[in-house]
Coordinates of C-alpha atoms and ligand atoms in Angstrom, one line a residue:
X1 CA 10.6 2.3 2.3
X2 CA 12.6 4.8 0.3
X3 CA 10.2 6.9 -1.5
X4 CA 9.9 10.5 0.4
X5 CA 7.0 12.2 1.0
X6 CA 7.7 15.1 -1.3
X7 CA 10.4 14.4 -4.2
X8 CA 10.3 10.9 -4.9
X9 CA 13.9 9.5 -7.1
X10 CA 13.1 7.7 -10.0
X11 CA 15.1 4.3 -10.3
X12 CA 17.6 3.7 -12.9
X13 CA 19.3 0.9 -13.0
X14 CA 19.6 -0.1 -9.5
X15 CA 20.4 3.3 -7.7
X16 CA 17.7 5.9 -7.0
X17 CA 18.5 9.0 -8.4
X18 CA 16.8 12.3 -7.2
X19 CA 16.9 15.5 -10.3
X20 CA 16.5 19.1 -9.9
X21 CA 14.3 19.2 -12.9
X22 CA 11.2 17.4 -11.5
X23 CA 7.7 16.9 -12.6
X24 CA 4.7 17.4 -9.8
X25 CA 2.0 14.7 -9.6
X26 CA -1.0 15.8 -8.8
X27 CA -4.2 15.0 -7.0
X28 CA -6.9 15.0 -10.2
X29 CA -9.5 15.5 -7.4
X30 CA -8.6 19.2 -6.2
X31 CA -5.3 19.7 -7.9
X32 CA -3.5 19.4 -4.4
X33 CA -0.1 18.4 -4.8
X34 CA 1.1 15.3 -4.1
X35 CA 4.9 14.6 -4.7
X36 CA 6.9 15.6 -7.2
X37 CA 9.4 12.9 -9.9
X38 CA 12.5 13.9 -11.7
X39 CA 12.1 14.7 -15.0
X40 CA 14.3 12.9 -16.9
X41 CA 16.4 13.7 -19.7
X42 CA 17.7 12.1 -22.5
X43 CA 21.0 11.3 -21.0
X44 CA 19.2 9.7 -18.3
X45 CA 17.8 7.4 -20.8
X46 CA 20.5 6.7 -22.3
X47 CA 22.3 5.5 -19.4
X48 CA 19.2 3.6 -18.3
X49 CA 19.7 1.8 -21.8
X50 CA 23.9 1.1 -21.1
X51 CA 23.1 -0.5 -18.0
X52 CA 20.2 -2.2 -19.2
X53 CA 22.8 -4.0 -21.2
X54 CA 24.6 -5.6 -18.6
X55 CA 21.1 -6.0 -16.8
X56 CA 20.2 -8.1 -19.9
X57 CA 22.9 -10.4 -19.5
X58 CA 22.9 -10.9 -15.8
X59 CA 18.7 -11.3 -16.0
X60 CA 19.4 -14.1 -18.8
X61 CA 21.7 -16.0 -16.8
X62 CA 19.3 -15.7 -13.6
X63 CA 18.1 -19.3 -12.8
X64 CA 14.4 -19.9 -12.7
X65 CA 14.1 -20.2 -8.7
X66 CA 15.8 -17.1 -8.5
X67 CA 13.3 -15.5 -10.9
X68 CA 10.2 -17.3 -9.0
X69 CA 11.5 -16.4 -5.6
X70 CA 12.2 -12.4 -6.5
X71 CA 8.7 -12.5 -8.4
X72 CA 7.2 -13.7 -4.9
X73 CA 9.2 -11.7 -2.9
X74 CA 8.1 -8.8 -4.5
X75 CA 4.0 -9.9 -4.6
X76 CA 4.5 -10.7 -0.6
X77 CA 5.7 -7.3 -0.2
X78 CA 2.9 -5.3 -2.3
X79 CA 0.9 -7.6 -0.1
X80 CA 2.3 -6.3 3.5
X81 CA 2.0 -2.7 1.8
X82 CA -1.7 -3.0 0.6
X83 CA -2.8 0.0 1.8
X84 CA 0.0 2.4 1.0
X85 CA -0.5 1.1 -2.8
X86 CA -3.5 1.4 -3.1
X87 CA -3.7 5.1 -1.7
X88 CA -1.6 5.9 -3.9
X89 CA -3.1 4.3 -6.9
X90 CA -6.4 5.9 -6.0
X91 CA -4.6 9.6 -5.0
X92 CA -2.5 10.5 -8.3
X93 CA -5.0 8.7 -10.8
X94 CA -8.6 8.9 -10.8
X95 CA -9.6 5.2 -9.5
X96 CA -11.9 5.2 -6.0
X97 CA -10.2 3.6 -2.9
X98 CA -12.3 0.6 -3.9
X99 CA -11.0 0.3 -7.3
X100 CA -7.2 0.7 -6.1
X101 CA -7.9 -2.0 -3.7
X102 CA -9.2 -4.5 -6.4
X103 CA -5.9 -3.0 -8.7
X104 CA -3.7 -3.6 -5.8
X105 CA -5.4 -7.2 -5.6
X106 CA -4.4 -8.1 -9.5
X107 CA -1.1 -6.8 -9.4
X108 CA -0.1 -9.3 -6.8
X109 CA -2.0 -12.3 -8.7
X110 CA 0.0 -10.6 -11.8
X111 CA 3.5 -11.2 -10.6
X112 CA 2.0 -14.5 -8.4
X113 CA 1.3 -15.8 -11.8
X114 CA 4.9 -14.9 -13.5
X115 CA 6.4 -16.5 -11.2
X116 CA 4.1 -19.6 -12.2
X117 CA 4.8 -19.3 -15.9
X118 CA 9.1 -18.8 -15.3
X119 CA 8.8 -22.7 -14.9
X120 CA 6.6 -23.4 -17.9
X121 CA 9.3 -21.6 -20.2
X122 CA 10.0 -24.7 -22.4
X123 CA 10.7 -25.6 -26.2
X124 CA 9.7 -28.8 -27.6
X125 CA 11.7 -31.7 -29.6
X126 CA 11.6 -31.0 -33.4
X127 CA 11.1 -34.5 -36.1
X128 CA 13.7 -33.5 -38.5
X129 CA 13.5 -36.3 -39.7
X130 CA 10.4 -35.5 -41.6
X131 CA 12.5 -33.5 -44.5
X132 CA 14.2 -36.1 -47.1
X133 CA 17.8 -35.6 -45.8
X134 CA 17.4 -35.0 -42.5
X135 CA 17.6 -38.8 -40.9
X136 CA 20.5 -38.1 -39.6
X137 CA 19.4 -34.8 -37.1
X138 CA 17.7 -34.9 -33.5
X139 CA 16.9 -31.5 -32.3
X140 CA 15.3 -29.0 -30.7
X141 CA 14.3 -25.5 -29.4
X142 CA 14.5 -23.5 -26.3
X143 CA 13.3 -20.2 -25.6
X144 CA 15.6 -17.6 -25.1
X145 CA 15.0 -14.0 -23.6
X146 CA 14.7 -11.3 -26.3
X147 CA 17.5 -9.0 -24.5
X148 CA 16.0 -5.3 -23.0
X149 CA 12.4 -4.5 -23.4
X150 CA 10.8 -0.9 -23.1
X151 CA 7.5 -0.6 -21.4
X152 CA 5.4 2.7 -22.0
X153 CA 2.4 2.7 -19.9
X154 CA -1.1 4.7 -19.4
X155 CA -2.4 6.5 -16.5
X156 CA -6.0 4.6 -16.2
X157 CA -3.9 1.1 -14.4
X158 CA -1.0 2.6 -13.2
X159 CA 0.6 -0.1 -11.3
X160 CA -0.8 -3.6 -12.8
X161 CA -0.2 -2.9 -16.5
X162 CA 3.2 -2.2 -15.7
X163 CA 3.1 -5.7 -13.8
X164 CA 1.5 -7.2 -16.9
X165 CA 5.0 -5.9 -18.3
X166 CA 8.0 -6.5 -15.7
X167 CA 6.3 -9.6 -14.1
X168 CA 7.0 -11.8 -17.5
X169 CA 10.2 -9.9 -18.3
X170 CA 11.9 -10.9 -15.2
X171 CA 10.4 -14.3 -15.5
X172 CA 11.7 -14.4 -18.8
X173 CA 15.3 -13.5 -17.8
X174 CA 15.1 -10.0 -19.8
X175 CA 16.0 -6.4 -18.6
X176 CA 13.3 -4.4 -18.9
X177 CA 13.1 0.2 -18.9
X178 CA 9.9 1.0 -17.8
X179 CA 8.7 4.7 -18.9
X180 CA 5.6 5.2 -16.7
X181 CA 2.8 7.9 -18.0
X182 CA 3.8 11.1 -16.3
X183 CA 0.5 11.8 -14.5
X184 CA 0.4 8.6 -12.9
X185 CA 4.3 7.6 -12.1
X186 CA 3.9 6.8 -8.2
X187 CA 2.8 3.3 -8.7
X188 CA 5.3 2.6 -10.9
X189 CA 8.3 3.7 -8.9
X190 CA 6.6 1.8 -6.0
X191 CA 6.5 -1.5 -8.2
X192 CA 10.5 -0.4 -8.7
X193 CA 10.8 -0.7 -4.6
X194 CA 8.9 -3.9 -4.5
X195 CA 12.0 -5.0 -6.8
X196 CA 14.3 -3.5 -5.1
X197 CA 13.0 -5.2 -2.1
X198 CA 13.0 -8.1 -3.1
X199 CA 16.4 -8.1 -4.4
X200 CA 16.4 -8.1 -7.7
X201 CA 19.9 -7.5 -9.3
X202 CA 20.8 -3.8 -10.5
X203 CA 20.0 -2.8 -13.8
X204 CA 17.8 -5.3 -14.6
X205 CA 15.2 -2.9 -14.2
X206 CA 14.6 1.1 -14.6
X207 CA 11.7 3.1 -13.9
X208 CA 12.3 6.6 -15.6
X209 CA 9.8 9.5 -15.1
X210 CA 10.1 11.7 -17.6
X211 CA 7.4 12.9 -20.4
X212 CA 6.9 10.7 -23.6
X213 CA 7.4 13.8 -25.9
X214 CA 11.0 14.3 -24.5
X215 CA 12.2 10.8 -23.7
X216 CA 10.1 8.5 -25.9
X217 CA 11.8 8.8 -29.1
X218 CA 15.1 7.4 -27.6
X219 CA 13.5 4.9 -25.7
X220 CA 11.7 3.2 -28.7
X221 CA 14.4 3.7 -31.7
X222 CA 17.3 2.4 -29.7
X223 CA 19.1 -0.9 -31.4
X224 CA 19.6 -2.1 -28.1
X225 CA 16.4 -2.1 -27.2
X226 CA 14.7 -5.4 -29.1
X227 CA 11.0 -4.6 -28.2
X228 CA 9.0 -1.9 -27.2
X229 CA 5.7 -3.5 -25.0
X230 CA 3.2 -0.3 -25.1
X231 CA 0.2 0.4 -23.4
X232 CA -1.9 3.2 -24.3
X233 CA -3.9 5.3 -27.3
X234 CA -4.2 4.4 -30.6
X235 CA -2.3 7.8 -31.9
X236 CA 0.7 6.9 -29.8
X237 CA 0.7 3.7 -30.6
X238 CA 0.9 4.1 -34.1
X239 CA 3.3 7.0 -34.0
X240 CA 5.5 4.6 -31.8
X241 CA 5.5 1.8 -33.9
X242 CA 6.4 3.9 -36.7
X243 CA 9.5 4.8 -35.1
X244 CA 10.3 1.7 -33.9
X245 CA 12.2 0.0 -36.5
X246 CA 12.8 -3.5 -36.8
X247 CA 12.4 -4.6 -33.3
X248 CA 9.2 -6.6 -31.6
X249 CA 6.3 -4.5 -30.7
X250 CA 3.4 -5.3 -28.6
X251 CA 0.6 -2.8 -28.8
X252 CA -2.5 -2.4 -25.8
X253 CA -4.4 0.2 -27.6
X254 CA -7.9 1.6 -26.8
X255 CA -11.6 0.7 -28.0
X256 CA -15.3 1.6 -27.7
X257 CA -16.7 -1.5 -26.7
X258 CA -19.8 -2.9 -27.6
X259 CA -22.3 -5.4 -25.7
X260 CA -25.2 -6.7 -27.2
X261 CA -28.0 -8.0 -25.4
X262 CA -30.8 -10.3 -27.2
X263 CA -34.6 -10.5 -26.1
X264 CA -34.4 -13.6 -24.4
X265 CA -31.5 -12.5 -21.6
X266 CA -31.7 -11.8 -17.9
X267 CA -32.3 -8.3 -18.0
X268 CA -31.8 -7.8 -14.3
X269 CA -27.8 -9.3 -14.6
X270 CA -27.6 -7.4 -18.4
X271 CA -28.3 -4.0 -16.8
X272 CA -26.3 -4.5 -13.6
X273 CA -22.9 -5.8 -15.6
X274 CA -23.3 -3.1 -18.5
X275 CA -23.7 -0.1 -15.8
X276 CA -20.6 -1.2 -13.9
X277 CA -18.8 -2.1 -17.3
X278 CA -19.4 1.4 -18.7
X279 CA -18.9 3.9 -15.3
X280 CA -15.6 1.7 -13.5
X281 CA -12.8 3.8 -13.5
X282 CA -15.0 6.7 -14.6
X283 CA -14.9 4.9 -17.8
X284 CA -11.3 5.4 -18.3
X285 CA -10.9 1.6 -18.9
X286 CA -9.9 -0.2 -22.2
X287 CA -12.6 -2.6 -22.0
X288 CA -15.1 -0.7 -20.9
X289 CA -18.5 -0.7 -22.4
X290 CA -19.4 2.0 -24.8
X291 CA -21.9 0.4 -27.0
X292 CA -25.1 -1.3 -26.1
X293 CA -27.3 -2.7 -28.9
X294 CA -30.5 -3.7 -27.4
X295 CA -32.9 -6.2 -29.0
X296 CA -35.9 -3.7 -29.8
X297 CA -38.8 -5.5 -27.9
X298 CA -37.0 -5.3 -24.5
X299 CA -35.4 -2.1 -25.0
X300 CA -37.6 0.6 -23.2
X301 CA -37.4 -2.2 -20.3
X302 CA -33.8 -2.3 -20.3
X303 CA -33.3 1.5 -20.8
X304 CA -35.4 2.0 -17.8
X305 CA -33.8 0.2 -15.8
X306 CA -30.5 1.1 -16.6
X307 CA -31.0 4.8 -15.9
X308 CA -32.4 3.8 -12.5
X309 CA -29.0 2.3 -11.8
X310 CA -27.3 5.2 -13.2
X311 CA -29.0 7.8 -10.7
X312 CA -27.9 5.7 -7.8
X313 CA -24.5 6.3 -8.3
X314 CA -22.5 8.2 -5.9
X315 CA -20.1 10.8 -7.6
X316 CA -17.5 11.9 -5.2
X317 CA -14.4 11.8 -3.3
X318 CA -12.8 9.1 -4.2
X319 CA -10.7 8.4 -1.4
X320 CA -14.5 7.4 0.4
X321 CA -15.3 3.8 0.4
X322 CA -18.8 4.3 -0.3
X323 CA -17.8 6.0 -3.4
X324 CA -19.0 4.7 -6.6
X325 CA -17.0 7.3 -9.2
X326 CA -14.7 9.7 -8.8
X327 CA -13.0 12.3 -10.8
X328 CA -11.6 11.8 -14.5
X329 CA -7.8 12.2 -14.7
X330 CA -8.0 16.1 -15.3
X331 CA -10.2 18.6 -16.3
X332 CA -8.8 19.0 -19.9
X333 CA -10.2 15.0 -20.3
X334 CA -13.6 15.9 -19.1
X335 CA -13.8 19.0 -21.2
X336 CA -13.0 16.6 -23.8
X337 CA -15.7 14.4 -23.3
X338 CA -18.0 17.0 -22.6
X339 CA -17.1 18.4 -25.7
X340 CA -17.6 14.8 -27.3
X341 CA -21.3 14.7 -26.0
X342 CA -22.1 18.3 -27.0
X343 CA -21.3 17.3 -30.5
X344 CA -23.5 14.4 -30.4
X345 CA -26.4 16.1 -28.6
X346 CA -26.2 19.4 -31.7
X347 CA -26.6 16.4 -33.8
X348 CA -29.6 15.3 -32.7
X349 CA -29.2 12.1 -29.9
X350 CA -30.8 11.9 -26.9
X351 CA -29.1 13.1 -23.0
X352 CA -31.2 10.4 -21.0
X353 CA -29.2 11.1 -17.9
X354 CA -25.7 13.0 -16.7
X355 CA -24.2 15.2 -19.0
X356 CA -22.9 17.5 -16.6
X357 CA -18.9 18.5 -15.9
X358 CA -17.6 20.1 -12.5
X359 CA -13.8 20.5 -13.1
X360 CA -12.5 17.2 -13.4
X361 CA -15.5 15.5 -12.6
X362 CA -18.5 14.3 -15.3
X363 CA -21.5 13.0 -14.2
X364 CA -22.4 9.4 -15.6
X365 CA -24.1 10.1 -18.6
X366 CA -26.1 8.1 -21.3
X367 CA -27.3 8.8 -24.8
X368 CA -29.7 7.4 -27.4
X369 CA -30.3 8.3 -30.9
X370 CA -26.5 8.9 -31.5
X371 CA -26.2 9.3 -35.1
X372 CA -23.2 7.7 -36.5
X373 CA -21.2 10.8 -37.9
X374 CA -20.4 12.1 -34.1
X375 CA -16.8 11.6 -33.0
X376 CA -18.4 9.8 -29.9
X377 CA -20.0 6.9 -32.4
X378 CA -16.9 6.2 -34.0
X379 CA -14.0 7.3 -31.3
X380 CA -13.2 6.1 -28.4
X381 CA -14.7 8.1 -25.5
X382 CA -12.7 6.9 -22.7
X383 CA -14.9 8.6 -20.3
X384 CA -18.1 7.9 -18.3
X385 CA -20.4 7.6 -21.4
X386 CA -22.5 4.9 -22.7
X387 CA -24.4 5.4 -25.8
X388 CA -27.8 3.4 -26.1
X389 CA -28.7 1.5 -29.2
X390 CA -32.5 -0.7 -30.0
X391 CA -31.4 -2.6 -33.0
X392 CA -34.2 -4.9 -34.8
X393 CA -32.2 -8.1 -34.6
X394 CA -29.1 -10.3 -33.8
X395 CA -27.9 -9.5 -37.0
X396 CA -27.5 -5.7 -37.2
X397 CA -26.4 -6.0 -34.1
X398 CA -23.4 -8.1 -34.6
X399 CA -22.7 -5.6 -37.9
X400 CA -23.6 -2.9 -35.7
X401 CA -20.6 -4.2 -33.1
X402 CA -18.0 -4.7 -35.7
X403 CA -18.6 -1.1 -37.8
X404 CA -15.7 0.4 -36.1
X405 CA -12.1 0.5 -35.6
X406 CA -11.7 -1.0 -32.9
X407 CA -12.1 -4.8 -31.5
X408 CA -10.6 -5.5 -27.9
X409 CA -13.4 -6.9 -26.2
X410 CA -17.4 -7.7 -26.8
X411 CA -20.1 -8.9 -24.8
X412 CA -23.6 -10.6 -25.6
X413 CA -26.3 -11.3 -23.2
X414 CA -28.7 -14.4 -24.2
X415 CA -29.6 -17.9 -23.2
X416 CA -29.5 -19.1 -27.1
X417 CA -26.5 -21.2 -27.5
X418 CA -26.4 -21.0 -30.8
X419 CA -26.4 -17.2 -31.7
X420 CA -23.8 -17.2 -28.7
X421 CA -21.7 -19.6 -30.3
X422 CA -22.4 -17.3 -33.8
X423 CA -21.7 -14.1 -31.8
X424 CA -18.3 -15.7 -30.9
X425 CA -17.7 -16.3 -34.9
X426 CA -18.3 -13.4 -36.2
X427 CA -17.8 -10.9 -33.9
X428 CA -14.2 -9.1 -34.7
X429 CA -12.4 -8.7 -31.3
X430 CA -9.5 -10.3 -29.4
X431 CA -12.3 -11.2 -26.4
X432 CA -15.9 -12.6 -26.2
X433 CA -18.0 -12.5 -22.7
X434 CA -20.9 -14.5 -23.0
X435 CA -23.6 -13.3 -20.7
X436 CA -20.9 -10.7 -19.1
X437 CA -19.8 -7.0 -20.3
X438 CA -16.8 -6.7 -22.3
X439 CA -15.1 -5.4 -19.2
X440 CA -14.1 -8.8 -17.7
X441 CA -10.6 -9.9 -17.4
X442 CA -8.1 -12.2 -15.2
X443 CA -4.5 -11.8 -15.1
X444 CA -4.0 -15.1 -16.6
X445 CA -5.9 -15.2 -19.9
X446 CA -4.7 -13.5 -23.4
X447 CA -5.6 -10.1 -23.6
X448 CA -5.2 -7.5 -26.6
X449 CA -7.3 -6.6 -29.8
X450 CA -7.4 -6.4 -33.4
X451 CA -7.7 -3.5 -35.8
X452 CA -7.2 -0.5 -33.8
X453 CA -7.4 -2.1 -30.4
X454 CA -3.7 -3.4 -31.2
X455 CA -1.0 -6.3 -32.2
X456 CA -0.2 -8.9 -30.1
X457 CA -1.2 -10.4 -26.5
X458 CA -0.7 -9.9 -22.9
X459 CA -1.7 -11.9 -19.9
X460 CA 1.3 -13.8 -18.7
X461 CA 1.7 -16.7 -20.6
X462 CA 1.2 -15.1 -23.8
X463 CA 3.6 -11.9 -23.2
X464 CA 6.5 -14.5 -21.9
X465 CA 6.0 -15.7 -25.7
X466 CA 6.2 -12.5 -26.5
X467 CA 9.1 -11.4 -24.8
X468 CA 11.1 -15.1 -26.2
X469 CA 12.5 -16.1 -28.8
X470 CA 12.5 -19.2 -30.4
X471 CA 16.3 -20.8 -30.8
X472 CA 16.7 -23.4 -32.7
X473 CA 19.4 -26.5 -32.0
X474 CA 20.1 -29.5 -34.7
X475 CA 22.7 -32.2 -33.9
X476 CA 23.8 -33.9 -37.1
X477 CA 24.7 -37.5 -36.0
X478 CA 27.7 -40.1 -37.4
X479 CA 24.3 -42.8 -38.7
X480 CA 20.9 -42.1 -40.2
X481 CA 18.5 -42.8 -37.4
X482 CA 18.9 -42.7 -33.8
X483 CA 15.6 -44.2 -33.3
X484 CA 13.8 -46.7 -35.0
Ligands
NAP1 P1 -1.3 7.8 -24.1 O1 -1.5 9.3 -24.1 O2 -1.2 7.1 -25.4 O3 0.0 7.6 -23.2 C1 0.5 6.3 -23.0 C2 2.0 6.3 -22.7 O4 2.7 6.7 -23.8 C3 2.4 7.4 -21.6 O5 3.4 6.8 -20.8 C4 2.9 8.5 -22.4 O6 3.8 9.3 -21.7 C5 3.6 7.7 -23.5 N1 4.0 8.5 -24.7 C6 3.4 9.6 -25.2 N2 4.1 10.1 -26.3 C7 5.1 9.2 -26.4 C8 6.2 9.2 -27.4 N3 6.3 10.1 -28.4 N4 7.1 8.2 -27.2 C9 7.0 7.3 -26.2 N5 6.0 7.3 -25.3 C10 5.1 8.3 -25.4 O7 -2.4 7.0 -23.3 P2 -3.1 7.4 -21.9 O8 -4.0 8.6 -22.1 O9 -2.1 7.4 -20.8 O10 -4.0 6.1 -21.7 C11 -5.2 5.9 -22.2 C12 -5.2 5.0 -23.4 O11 -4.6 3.7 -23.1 C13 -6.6 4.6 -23.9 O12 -6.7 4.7 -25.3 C14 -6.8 3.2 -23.4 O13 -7.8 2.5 -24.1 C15 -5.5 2.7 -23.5 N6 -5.3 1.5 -22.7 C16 -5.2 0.2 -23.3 C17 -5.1 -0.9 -22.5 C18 -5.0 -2.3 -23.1 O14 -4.5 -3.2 -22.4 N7 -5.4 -2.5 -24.4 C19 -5.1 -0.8 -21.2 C20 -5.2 0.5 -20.6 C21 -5.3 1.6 -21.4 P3 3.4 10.8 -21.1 O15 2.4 10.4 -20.1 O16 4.6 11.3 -20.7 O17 2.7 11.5 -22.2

């Protein structure tokens, strides 16, 4: 293993490359320190981005059992290492041991799965024939790579989304510059070994540490660069794909989430999913649930029950495997969300458990009675926080649902077929769990929203379509019809 203890290089283009100017990552727990990264500078990114060129050519030209192999090397690998990634996961973000393991887990099915799809990366034959003039054409399309990709990442997953993002670009014969988020870099650079491991060529792919407000501008309005895959807020998002030019974008943004559960659902299995939905990661989770509208005659039965799970969690050190939650990402975020509630508490909703901050670390709170001006109603709280809502029926609670904007992912609780089969119609997201929280996933499905929650999918498959281009190929033959 290359990375050091303290000081770990970043990876550009091959070649691990140590800086003077470095960045510390610390523990969110205690503030302990825990390495340091360079921090990079705009030069560094720009060579990143020369060699990348060359990296784009010799990835293109990489035969698919290359790419499988190399994608399998590397998953092997992260598997013989479990442990060491998953500390590390769980030490420089805010994830429990537990939750790093399961992180650790999907990563490997991540890249297990690219190296899957690099087979299945097929056009199709085209009837020209079906335009008055065109008899005499047989044809085609492959897809081709899209050239060099930049990948911006968030803290709150901080080694499978950037998976989600080399996986399909290697398997897709692109180059790819990953720019990790500066609190969480670690994992990153220890997906970069994994590569490097497993012998990927040089400059086919960087990791470069550095902060977004220095770096990011050069990264995303480069020509050379043909897409920029981001992962992260709403604000940046936006402000990114402002810059961005003409080039491809895929966008991962955030939401608030919202489950509904109807009077005729399992309240037991409602409760249990919607607690772990809202509370894993300490909330810092895209999909996790925010908003819970609650059919009216089962609601006191359902609250009840829910803060009963709530005050069994165990709040702690994360590194403990008995550990149910663990610190946010820093104290400035759960000042934040302290803040957040505050606001909606002066307002006039309901504390029915939690509300409590020590440092880094709030308490698993829920509220009721939230009106709908608080920032919390309307924002994304990305934080442990789940707001409470009786509704009188299916129907406000579907408009309920949609009155925001956001739309990742929804859940519904019921044993009605037909209002599920509604719910799935109406309900403006990119996801639908029926009798599950909106915080379910596998590596394999598409992921991503609409409205504020983002353009475009992820989960294999759908990003290697992202990350292709159609090219088309027409023969014009000597006679009309080749085939009769
Ligand atoms: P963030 O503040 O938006 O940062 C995300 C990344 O953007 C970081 O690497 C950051 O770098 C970088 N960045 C910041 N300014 C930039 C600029 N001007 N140019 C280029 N890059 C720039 O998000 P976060 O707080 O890390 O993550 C939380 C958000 O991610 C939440 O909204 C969450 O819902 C969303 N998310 C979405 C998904 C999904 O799949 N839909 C998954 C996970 C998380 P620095 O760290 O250096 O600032």
């Amino acid at each position: 293993m290359k990375t050091k203890m303290h000081g770990n290089p970043m990876f550009v283009a091959g070649k691990w490359i140590e800086k003077e100017d470095v960045i510390e990552v610390l523990n969110p727990q205690d503030n302990s320190f825990i390495s340091t990264v360079p921090s990079a500078s705009k030069e560094d990114m720009l060579l990143a981005i020369e060699e990348a060129k060359e990296g784009a050519k010799i990835a293109a030209k990489m035969p698919v059992h290359l790419r499988i192999s190399i994608l399998n090397k590397a998953a092997e690998h992260i598997e013989e290492n479990q442990e060491k990634f998953a500390a590390t996961i769980a030490l420089e973000g805010s994830k429990t041991i537990r939750e790093a393991t399961a992180e650790v887990r999907r990563c490997i099915q991540t890249l297990k799965i690219s190296a899957e799809e690099a087979r299945r990366i097929h056009g199709e034959t085209i009837p020209f024939d079906q335009a008055e003039g065109s008899e005499d054409r047989i044809g085609y399309y492959y897809r081709f790579p899209i050239g060099i990709i930049a990948a911006i990442t968030p803290f709150n997953d901080p080694l499978n989304l950037v998976a989600h993002k080399v996986g399909p670009a290697i398997a897709s014969g692109n180059a790819i510059i990953v720019k990790p988020a500066t609190l969480t870099p670690l994992s990153a650079l220890l997906l970069a070994e994994a590569f490097d491991y497993a012998g990927l060529p040089p400059k086919v792919l960087s990791v470069i540490t550095g902060k977004g407000s220095k770096i990011g501008d050069l990264l995303v309005t480069h020509p050379a660069v043909r897409m920029v895959s981001f992962t992260g807020g709403l604000d940046t998002g936006e402000a990114i794909a402002r810059k961005a030019g003409l080039k491809k974008i895929s966008m991962e943004l955030g939401s608030n989430s919202p489950v509904i559960v109807l009077s005729d659902a399992d309240i037991e299995t409602a409760v249990e999913s919607t607690v772990s939905g809202a509370f894993y990661a300490v909330g810092q989770n895209c999909l996790g649930v925010q908003r819970i509208y609650i059919e009216e005659e089962i609601y006191e039965k359902f609250s009840t029950l829910f803060i009963d799970h709530v005050s069994k969690y165990k709040v702690g050190d994360k590194m403990l495997e008995t550990t149910d939650m663990g610190p946010m990402i820093n104290e400035r975020e759960a000042i934040r969300v302290e803040r957040w509630v505050d606001e909606a508490i002066a307002k006039g909703a309901k504390l029915l458990i939690g509300g409590e901050r020590n440092g880094a670390f709030y308490s698993p709170t829920v509220l009721t009675d939230v009106p709908s001006n608080c920032t919390i109603a309307q924002q994304e709280i990305f934080g442990p926080v789940v707001l409470l809502y009786p509704v009188a029926d299916f129907d406000s609670a579907i408009e309920k649902s949609n009155d925001v904007n956001y739309g990742l992912q929804a859940g519904i609780f019921t044993k009605d077929i037909d209002k599920a089969f509604e719910a799935i119609g109406r309900m403006d997201v990119g996801g639908i769990m029926i009798n599950d929280s909106s915080d379910y996933r596998i590596d394999g499905m598409p992921f991503g929203g609409v409205k504020g929650s983002g353009i475009g999918r992820e989960g294999v498959k759908f990003t290697i379509q992202e990350m292709t281009e159609p090219r088309v190929v027409s023969f014009k033959l000597a006679h009309k019809r080749l085939f009769s």
